[in-house]
Tab-separated table of C-alpha atoms and ligand atoms in Angstrom:
chain	number	residue	atom	x	y	z
A	3	MET	CA	-97.739	-69.145	190.625
A	4	TRP	CA	-96.668	-65.588	191.268
A	5	LYS	CA	-93.662	-63.582	192.394
A	6	ILE	CA	-93.714	-60.355	194.364
A	7	ARG	CA	-91.534	-57.283	194.069
A	8	ALA	CA	-91.533	-54.499	196.666
A	9	LEU	CA	-91.180	-51.000	195.211
A	10	ASP	CA	-89.765	-48.176	197.361
A	11	THR	CA	-91.862	-45.137	196.426
A	12	GLY	CA	-90.734	-42.666	199.082
A	13	SER	CA	-90.379	-42.434	202.822
A	14	ILE	CA	-92.000	-41.157	205.994
A	15	GLU	CA	-90.434	-39.994	209.224
A	16	LEU	CA	-92.364	-42.072	211.710
A	17	GLU	CA	-92.402	-41.863	215.489
A	18	LYS	CA	-91.989	-45.537	216.335
A	19	SER	CA	-95.058	-45.805	218.579
A	20	ILE	CA	-97.187	-45.180	215.457
A	21	GLY	CA	-95.809	-48.505	214.211
A	22	THR	CA	-95.654	-50.399	217.513
A	23	HIS	CA	-98.431	-49.791	220.050
A	24	LEU	CA	-97.189	-48.207	223.329
A	25	THR	CA	-93.605	-49.029	222.358
A	26	GLY	CA	-90.752	-46.872	221.131
A	27	TYR	CA	-91.918	-43.389	222.126
A	28	GLY	CA	-89.658	-40.647	220.834
A	29	GLU	CA	-87.721	-42.958	218.534
A	30	ILE	CA	-87.817	-41.632	214.967
A	31	LEU	CA	-87.728	-44.117	212.092
A	32	LEU	CA	-87.382	-43.374	208.398
A	33	VAL	CA	-89.694	-45.912	206.787
A	34	PRO	CA	-90.506	-46.679	203.153
A	35	VAL	CA	-93.827	-46.132	201.393
A	36	THR	CA	-94.144	-49.539	199.771
A	37	VAL	CA	-96.059	-50.498	196.652
A	38	PHE	CA	-96.102	-54.187	195.737
A	39	LEU	CA	-95.946	-55.443	192.169
A	40	ILE	CA	-97.155	-59.031	191.797
A	41	GLU	CA	-96.235	-60.749	188.540
A	42	LYS	CA	-97.271	-64.083	187.200
A	43	ILE	CA	-94.136	-66.241	186.862
A	44	ASP	CA	-94.564	-66.165	183.054
A	45	GLY	CA	-94.602	-62.345	183.295
A	46	LYS	CA	-97.881	-61.938	181.487
A	47	VAL	CA	-100.153	-60.695	184.273
A	48	LYS	CA	-99.283	-57.878	186.640
A	49	ILE	CA	-101.075	-56.666	189.726
A	50	ILE	CA	-100.401	-53.688	191.964
A	51	VAL	CA	-101.088	-53.628	195.693
A	52	ASP	CA	-101.465	-50.028	196.938
A	53	THR	CA	-100.390	-46.994	194.918
A	54	GLY	CA	-98.302	-44.903	197.363
A	55	MET	CA	-98.733	-41.220	198.199
A	56	GLU	CA	-100.001	-38.549	195.844
A	57	SER	CA	-97.128	-36.210	196.751
A	58	PRO	CA	-94.896	-35.724	199.785
A	59	GLU	CA	-95.857	-32.046	199.812
A	60	ARG	CA	-99.574	-32.715	200.158
A	61	SER	CA	-99.099	-35.388	202.827
A	62	GLN	CA	-96.766	-33.121	204.769
A	63	GLU	CA	-99.140	-30.176	204.580
A	64	VAL	CA	-102.100	-32.161	205.900
A	65	LEU	CA	-100.401	-34.404	208.448
A	66	ASN	CA	-97.536	-32.274	209.694
A	67	GLN	CA	-95.119	-35.201	209.376
A	68	HIS	CA	-92.066	-35.381	207.133
A	69	TYR	CA	-92.433	-37.161	203.796
A	70	PHE	CA	-89.818	-37.635	201.107
A	71	ARG	CA	-89.818	-38.822	197.499
A	72	SER	CA	-86.996	-38.493	195.008
A	73	GLU	CA	-87.548	-38.279	191.250
A	74	GLU	CA	-86.384	-41.916	191.031
A	75	GLN	CA	-89.005	-42.981	193.568
A	76	LYS	CA	-91.944	-41.676	191.559
A	77	LEU	CA	-94.073	-44.645	190.591
A	78	GLN	CA	-94.139	-43.690	186.911
A	79	VAL	CA	-90.316	-43.468	186.891
A	80	ILE	CA	-89.983	-46.837	188.642
A	81	PHE	CA	-92.285	-48.371	186.020
A	82	LYS	CA	-90.241	-46.826	183.244
A	83	HIS	CA	-87.066	-48.387	184.656
A	84	LEU	CA	-88.825	-51.738	184.888
A	85	HIS	CA	-89.999	-51.372	181.260
A	86	ILE	CA	-93.582	-51.769	182.347
A	87	ASP	CA	-96.335	-49.632	180.867
A	88	PRO	CA	-98.786	-48.789	183.703
A	89	ALA	CA	-101.563	-49.243	181.140
A	90	GLU	CA	-100.722	-52.997	181.220
A	91	ILE	CA	-101.803	-53.240	184.846
A	92	GLY	CA	-105.199	-54.877	184.930
A	93	THR	CA	-105.735	-55.138	188.668
A	94	VAL	CA	-105.043	-52.814	191.588
A	95	ILE	CA	-105.828	-53.961	195.123
A	96	LEU	CA	-105.877	-51.327	197.853
A	97	THR	CA	-105.216	-52.615	201.372
A	98	HIS	CA	-106.939	-49.511	202.778
A	99	LEU	CA	-107.560	-45.880	201.842
A	100	HIS	CA	-105.087	-43.875	203.919
A	101	HIS	CA	-103.358	-41.198	201.853
A	102	ASP	CA	-100.064	-43.102	201.515
A	103	HIS	CA	-101.747	-46.150	199.961
A	104	CYS	CA	-104.076	-44.769	197.277
A	105	GLY	CA	-102.339	-41.650	195.930
A	106	ASN	CA	-101.533	-42.713	192.373
A	107	ASN	CA	-104.612	-44.548	191.179
A	108	VAL	CA	-104.764	-42.297	188.111
A	109	LEU	CA	-101.577	-43.900	186.769
A	110	PHE	CA	-103.490	-47.086	185.987
A	111	PRO	CA	-106.170	-46.215	183.429
A	112	HIS	CA	-107.076	-49.789	182.518
A	113	ALA	CA	-107.111	-51.376	185.939
A	114	ARG	CA	-109.942	-52.733	188.019
A	115	PHE	CA	-109.636	-51.343	191.560
A	116	PHE	CA	-110.605	-53.475	194.527
A	117	VAL	CA	-111.277	-52.199	198.051
A	118	GLN	CA	-113.426	-53.395	200.941
A	119	GLN	CA	-116.861	-51.787	201.039
A	120	GLU	CA	-116.398	-51.116	204.758
A	121	GLU	CA	-113.163	-49.220	204.074
A	122	LEU	CA	-114.745	-46.934	201.488
A	123	ARG	CA	-117.647	-46.240	203.831
A	124	TYR	CA	-115.319	-45.446	206.740
A	125	ALA	CA	-113.065	-43.263	204.593
A	126	PHE	CA	-115.985	-40.867	204.126
A	127	ALA	CA	-117.005	-40.860	207.775
A	128	PRO	CA	-113.955	-41.640	209.901
A	129	LEU	CA	-113.574	-40.973	213.600
A	130	PRO	CA	-112.457	-37.390	214.267
A	131	ASP	CA	-108.796	-38.301	214.791
A	132	GLU	CA	-108.608	-40.083	211.419
A	133	THR	CA	-109.919	-37.352	209.134
A	134	LYS	CA	-106.403	-36.301	208.145
A	135	PRO	CA	-104.968	-39.673	207.075
A	136	TYR	CA	-107.959	-40.131	204.744
A	137	PHE	CA	-107.791	-36.534	203.403
A	138	SER	CA	-111.425	-36.507	204.465
A	139	PRO	CA	-114.097	-34.228	202.996
A	140	LEU	CA	-115.163	-33.689	206.639
A	141	ILE	CA	-112.222	-31.297	206.945
A	142	GLY	CA	-112.654	-29.828	203.490
A	143	LEU	CA	-110.186	-32.061	201.660
A	144	THR	CA	-110.506	-34.191	198.549
A	145	PRO	CA	-109.385	-37.785	199.169
A	146	SER	CA	-106.644	-39.009	196.842
A	147	PHE	CA	-108.885	-41.863	195.702
A	148	MET	CA	-111.708	-39.610	194.460
A	149	GLY	CA	-112.618	-40.467	190.886
A	150	THR	CA	-111.600	-44.122	191.232
A	151	ALA	CA	-114.339	-46.505	190.064
A	152	PHE	CA	-113.944	-49.081	192.812
A	153	GLU	CA	-115.265	-52.601	192.768
A	154	LEU	CA	-116.321	-53.245	196.343
A	155	ILE	CA	-115.546	-56.428	198.229
A	156	ASP	CA	-117.329	-57.513	201.364
A	157	GLY	CA	-115.208	-60.149	203.069
A	158	ASP	CA	-112.860	-62.652	201.435
A	159	GLU	CA	-112.658	-63.152	197.684
A	160	GLU	CA	-110.428	-64.722	195.055
A	161	ILE	CA	-109.479	-61.981	192.584
A	162	LEU	CA	-107.441	-64.147	190.191
A	163	GLU	CA	-106.242	-67.716	190.459
A	164	GLY	CA	-103.693	-67.734	193.292
A	165	ILE	CA	-104.528	-64.188	194.410
A	166	GLN	CA	-107.024	-63.822	197.224
A	167	VAL	CA	-108.054	-60.850	199.329
A	168	ILE	CA	-109.087	-61.392	202.928
A	169	LYS	CA	-110.786	-58.873	205.160
A	170	THR	CA	-108.459	-58.076	208.052
A	171	PRO	CA	-109.799	-55.179	210.121
A	172	GLY	CA	-107.677	-53.690	212.876
A	173	HIS	CA	-105.555	-50.836	211.579
A	174	THR	CA	-108.748	-49.572	209.915
A	175	PRO	CA	-112.262	-51.092	209.933
A	176	GLY	CA	-112.036	-52.160	206.294
A	177	SER	CA	-108.393	-53.133	205.912
A	178	GLN	CA	-107.754	-56.103	203.675
A	179	SER	CA	-104.698	-58.277	203.033
A	180	VAL	CA	-103.625	-60.052	199.873
A	181	LEU	CA	-102.682	-63.749	199.787
A	182	VAL	CA	-100.320	-64.652	196.961
A	183	ASN	CA	-99.413	-68.194	195.880
A	184	THR	CA	-95.673	-68.429	195.221
A	185	PRO	CA	-93.262	-71.331	194.689
A	186	GLU	CA	-92.350	-70.950	198.389
A	187	GLY	CA	-95.824	-71.016	199.796
A	188	VAL	CA	-98.420	-68.356	200.407
A	189	TYR	CA	-97.323	-64.793	201.084
A	190	CYS	CA	-99.599	-62.373	202.886
A	191	LEU	CA	-99.308	-58.676	202.023
A	192	ALA	CA	-100.658	-57.331	205.271
A	193	GLY	CA	-101.093	-53.625	204.572
A	194	ASP	CA	-100.703	-51.420	207.636
A	195	ASN	CA	-101.836	-54.109	210.055
A	196	VAL	CA	-98.179	-55.057	209.881
A	197	MET	CA	-96.133	-51.903	209.349
A	198	LEU	CA	-92.949	-53.486	210.721
A	199	TYR	CA	-91.743	-57.093	211.020
A	200	GLU	CA	-91.709	-56.428	214.766
A	201	ASN	CA	-95.537	-56.379	214.786
A	202	ILE	CA	-95.699	-60.050	213.879
A	203	GLU	CA	-92.449	-61.185	215.475
A	204	LYS	CA	-93.434	-59.778	218.882
A	205	ASN	CA	-97.217	-59.815	218.377
A	206	ILE	CA	-97.456	-56.036	218.985
A	207	PRO	CA	-100.371	-54.257	217.297
A	208	VAL	CA	-99.595	-51.220	215.198
A	209	GLY	CA	-99.878	-47.988	217.186
A	210	HIS	CA	-102.180	-46.379	214.635
A	211	ILE	CA	-105.087	-48.708	215.346
A	212	TYR	CA	-108.871	-48.691	215.066
A	213	SER	CA	-109.487	-51.957	216.961
A	214	ARG	CA	-106.874	-54.003	218.816
A	215	GLY	CA	-109.381	-56.815	219.261
A	216	ASP	CA	-109.919	-57.003	215.515
A	217	TRP	CA	-106.167	-56.722	214.969
A	218	PHE	CA	-105.398	-59.836	217.016
A	219	SER	CA	-108.145	-61.772	215.198
A	220	SER	CA	-106.878	-60.594	211.815
A	221	ILE	CA	-103.286	-61.550	212.624
A	222	ARG	CA	-104.472	-65.018	213.641
A	223	LYS	CA	-106.299	-65.274	210.313
A	224	MET	CA	-103.202	-64.174	208.359
A	225	ARG	CA	-101.013	-66.695	210.184
A	226	ALA	CA	-103.533	-69.479	209.560
A	227	LEU	CA	-103.835	-68.763	205.845
A	228	SER	CA	-100.247	-67.904	204.870
A	229	ASP	CA	-96.652	-69.058	205.249
A	230	HIS	CA	-94.996	-65.614	205.198
A	231	ILE	CA	-96.255	-62.151	206.132
A	232	LEU	CA	-94.832	-59.003	204.537
A	233	PRO	CA	-95.056	-55.613	206.279
A	234	SER	CA	-95.906	-52.352	204.522
A	235	HIS	CA	-93.422	-49.897	206.026
A	236	ASP	CA	-90.349	-51.859	207.144
A	237	PRO	CA	-86.951	-50.731	205.763
A	238	ALA	CA	-85.885	-54.410	205.981
A	239	LEU	CA	-88.015	-55.072	202.886
A	240	PHE	CA	-85.340	-53.271	200.899
A	241	GLU	CA	-82.271	-54.825	202.506
A	242	SER	CA	-81.436	-56.429	199.190
A	243	THR	CA	-82.160	-54.952	195.790
A	244	PRO	CA	-84.238	-55.692	193.875
A	245	ALA	CA	-86.610	-56.582	196.675
A	246	PHE	CA	-88.047	-59.828	195.354
A	247	PHE	CA	-90.133	-62.330	197.255
A	248	PRO	CA	-89.879	-65.249	197.789
A	249	ARG	CA	-86.497	-64.816	199.449
A	250	THR	CA	-85.122	-65.978	202.760
A	251	HIS	CA	-85.492	-62.659	204.622
A	252	SER	CA	-89.246	-62.849	204.794
A	253	SER	CA	-90.577	-63.633	208.194
A	254	LYS	CA	-91.305	-67.340	208.461
A	255	LEU	CA	-94.157	-67.997	210.847
B	179	ZN	ZN1	-99.297	-46.630	205.507
């Protein structure tokens, strides 16, 4: 059995239609850049899901959006406050390879890194309008994940007992979600297929989307395989501090 803690590692000013397809034009949200820490109930094994953004400055320069991160929100500072040595982390699962999800891989020198093969392939040859979010070499940039020795997954796979990754394309072609066994059932960390609770509550795809058809299939799969789905960029994750799951605020299906 595992417990999950959401870590607030910065924020993005997001036009709401990026989060909810064709909905909320012109509405500006300030949303968190979430990293999840999954700990075995006995505290002995720790897993990270996503590693946040490399720096707000670099993201802002490339994407022309506003990004923020205080000293306290730096992942290494958060770990220090939690009395966790990043070198203890043995497993890092990346939901996908956009810049705000794989920017601090270097902090975890002893971890195995898991990503979908399809995602790594697409990150090097994205559609023209997605070169920026991947910091793609196609526009002369170096992706934040360069240098990471990934272990590639093709489909669904159990990583550790009670921790399973499932391939859930939609937001990107190789997005994956993480299923976590907890005392209150199975949680699904959905990556950017579910940026906001609204995506699942109202069944609205994310606005930043590769395939809506795949998205609906992936959401059906997540609902079938889990009891609770957690979004990646919803401020409601941090309504109570520390942001532990299980707790009652999670969206019950
Ligand atoms: Zn994101």
